[in-house]
Structures are given as structure tokens and as C-alpha cells.
Amino acid sequence: PAPDKKEVIDVLNMVAKREKLNLPEKLGKEIAESSDRNLRRAILTLEATRVQQYPFSPEQKVNAADWEVYIKGIADSIIKDQSPLRLLNVRASLYELLGNCIPPDVIMKTLVKNLLTRLD
């Protein structure tokens, strides 16, 4: 079972302590929230957030992973144009994600989630 939000925050604090980072409580909560209880994603987000800006600020924005932004772009393109050419482009984009070791179930869940938020 996936850890609850508090457990994710505890792991993030432990990782931050081992890396000698000062993680504000608010930022830790935001990272835990954005990771959907996925420890790997939470730790990678912590790392990406550190690269973006350190020392951390409590008001620092938590960025989505590159592949999530890429999938959001795919969803946007699907909504804008439903044509055979767009289907071919989307297919190529999905293969690119697979080639970058993003699991297919994660790709599809994220894509469907992004598409559902744009429906009337």
C-alpha cells in the first residue's frame, strides 16, 4: 500500500536531514501533496526543487516533472485538434515517453486525468 501523506513528509524530512538541507514544513507538505503518495516521485520532486532553488523558501513553487508537463502538452494538442495527423503525432509522443522509461500505466493515467479536466 502507498504511504499516507504524513509518512511521505517524514521520509522527505529524513532525506533532507541526511543531505543537510533545511526543508520548510510548508514546502514538504506541498511536495507530499503533489506526489500523490508516491515516495519515488516525492524524492525526485525534492531533488528537482533543490536544483531549482536552494536555500528553500516556504513560498517556493513545486514544479511538475518534465514528463508530466510533456503529457499535459499532449492533452492540450489532442483537445485542439482531433485529426489523423494529430493522432500520428500523439503516437510518436507516447513512444518517446516510453523510450524515456515512463511506465505505460502512468502515462495513460496522467493523460486521461489531463483530458478529463478539460471536458465540459
Coordinates of C-alpha atoms in Angstrom, one line a residue:
P1 CA 0.0 0.0 0.0
A2 CA 1.0 3.6 -0.7
P3 CA 2.2 5.6 2.3
D4 CA 0.0 8.2 3.7
K5 CA 0.8 11.9 3.4
K6 CA 2.4 12.1 6.8
E7 CA 4.7 9.2 6.1
V8 CA 5.8 10.9 2.8
I9 CA 6.5 14.1 4.7
D10 CA 8.5 12.1 7.3
V11 CA 10.6 10.5 4.5
L12 CA 11.2 13.8 2.9
N13 CA 12.4 15.3 6.2
M14 CA 14.7 12.3 6.7
V15 CA 16.2 12.7 3.2
A16 CA 16.6 16.4 3.7
K17 CA 18.3 15.9 7.0
R18 CA 20.7 13.3 5.5
E19 CA 21.5 15.7 2.7
K20 CA 21.9 18.6 5.2
L21 CA 19.0 20.5 3.7
N22 CA 16.7 22.7 5.6
L23 CA 13.2 21.8 4.3
P24 CA 10.4 24.2 5.4
E25 CA 7.3 22.4 6.7
K26 CA 5.0 24.1 4.1
L27 CA 7.2 23.1 1.2
G28 CA 7.4 19.5 2.5
K29 CA 3.6 19.3 2.6
E30 CA 3.3 20.7 -0.9
I31 CA 5.8 18.2 -2.3
A32 CA 3.9 15.3 -0.5
E33 CA 0.6 16.6 -1.9
S34 CA 1.9 16.9 -5.4
S35 CA 3.4 13.4 -5.4
D36 CA 0.1 11.6 -4.9
R37 CA 1.6 9.4 -2.1
N38 CA 4.3 8.2 -4.4
L39 CA 7.6 8.2 -2.5
R40 CA 9.8 8.0 -5.5
R41 CA 8.1 10.9 -7.1
A42 CA 8.2 12.9 -3.8
I43 CA 12.0 12.4 -3.5
L44 CA 12.6 13.2 -7.2
T45 CA 10.5 16.4 -6.7
L46 CA 12.5 17.3 -3.7
E47 CA 15.7 16.9 -5.7
A48 CA 14.3 19.0 -8.6
T49 CA 13.1 21.7 -6.2
R50 CA 16.6 21.8 -4.7
V51 CA 18.1 22.2 -8.1
Q52 CA 15.6 25.0 -8.9
Q53 CA 16.4 27.0 -5.8
Y54 CA 18.3 26.4 -2.6
P55 CA 18.1 27.5 0.2
F56 CA 14.4 26.7 0.1
S57 CA 11.7 29.2 0.8
P58 CA 8.4 28.3 2.3
E59 CA 6.6 30.0 -0.6
Q60 CA 8.7 28.2 -3.2
K61 CA 6.6 26.7 -6.0
V62 CA 6.8 22.9 -6.6
N63 CA 7.2 22.2 -10.3
A64 CA 5.8 19.2 -12.1
A65 CA 8.2 16.7 -13.5
D66 CA 9.2 17.2 -17.2
W67 CA 7.3 14.2 -18.4
E68 CA 4.1 15.4 -16.7
V69 CA 4.4 18.8 -18.4
Y70 CA 5.0 16.9 -21.7
I71 CA 1.9 14.8 -21.2
K72 CA -0.1 18.0 -20.4
G73 CA 1.1 19.3 -23.8
I74 CA -0.1 16.1 -25.5
A75 CA -3.5 16.5 -23.8
D76 CA -3.7 20.2 -25.0
S77 CA -2.8 19.2 -28.6
I78 CA -5.5 16.4 -28.5
I79 CA -8.1 18.9 -27.4
K80 CA -7.1 21.5 -30.0
D81 CA -7.2 19.1 -33.0
Q82 CA -8.6 15.7 -33.5
S83 CA -7.3 14.6 -36.8
P84 CA -5.4 11.6 -38.3
L85 CA -2.2 13.8 -38.4
R86 CA -2.6 14.7 -34.7
L87 CA -3.1 11.0 -33.8
L88 CA 0.2 10.2 -35.6
N89 CA 1.9 13.0 -33.7
V90 CA 0.4 11.8 -30.3
R91 CA 1.5 8.3 -31.1
A92 CA 5.1 9.4 -31.6
S93 CA 5.0 11.4 -28.4
L94 CA 3.8 8.4 -26.5
Y95 CA 6.6 6.3 -27.9
E96 CA 9.0 9.0 -26.8
L97 CA 7.7 8.8 -23.3
L98 CA 8.0 5.0 -23.3
G99 CA 11.5 5.3 -24.6
N100 CA 12.4 7.5 -21.6
C101 CA 11.2 4.7 -19.2
I102 CA 8.0 6.3 -18.1
P103 CA 5.7 3.3 -17.3
P104 CA 2.7 3.0 -19.7
D105 CA 0.1 2.9 -17.0
V106 CA 1.5 6.1 -15.5
I107 CA 1.4 7.7 -19.0
M108 CA -2.2 6.7 -19.6
K109 CA -3.4 7.7 -16.1
T110 CA -1.8 11.1 -16.4
L111 CA -3.1 11.7 -19.9
V112 CA -6.6 10.7 -19.0
K113 CA -6.5 12.9 -15.9
N114 CA -5.4 15.9 -18.0
L115 CA -8.0 15.2 -20.7
L116 CA -10.8 14.9 -18.1
T117 CA -10.0 18.2 -16.6
R118 CA -10.6 19.9 -20.0
L119 CA -14.0 18.3 -20.7
D120 CA -17.2 20.3 -20.3

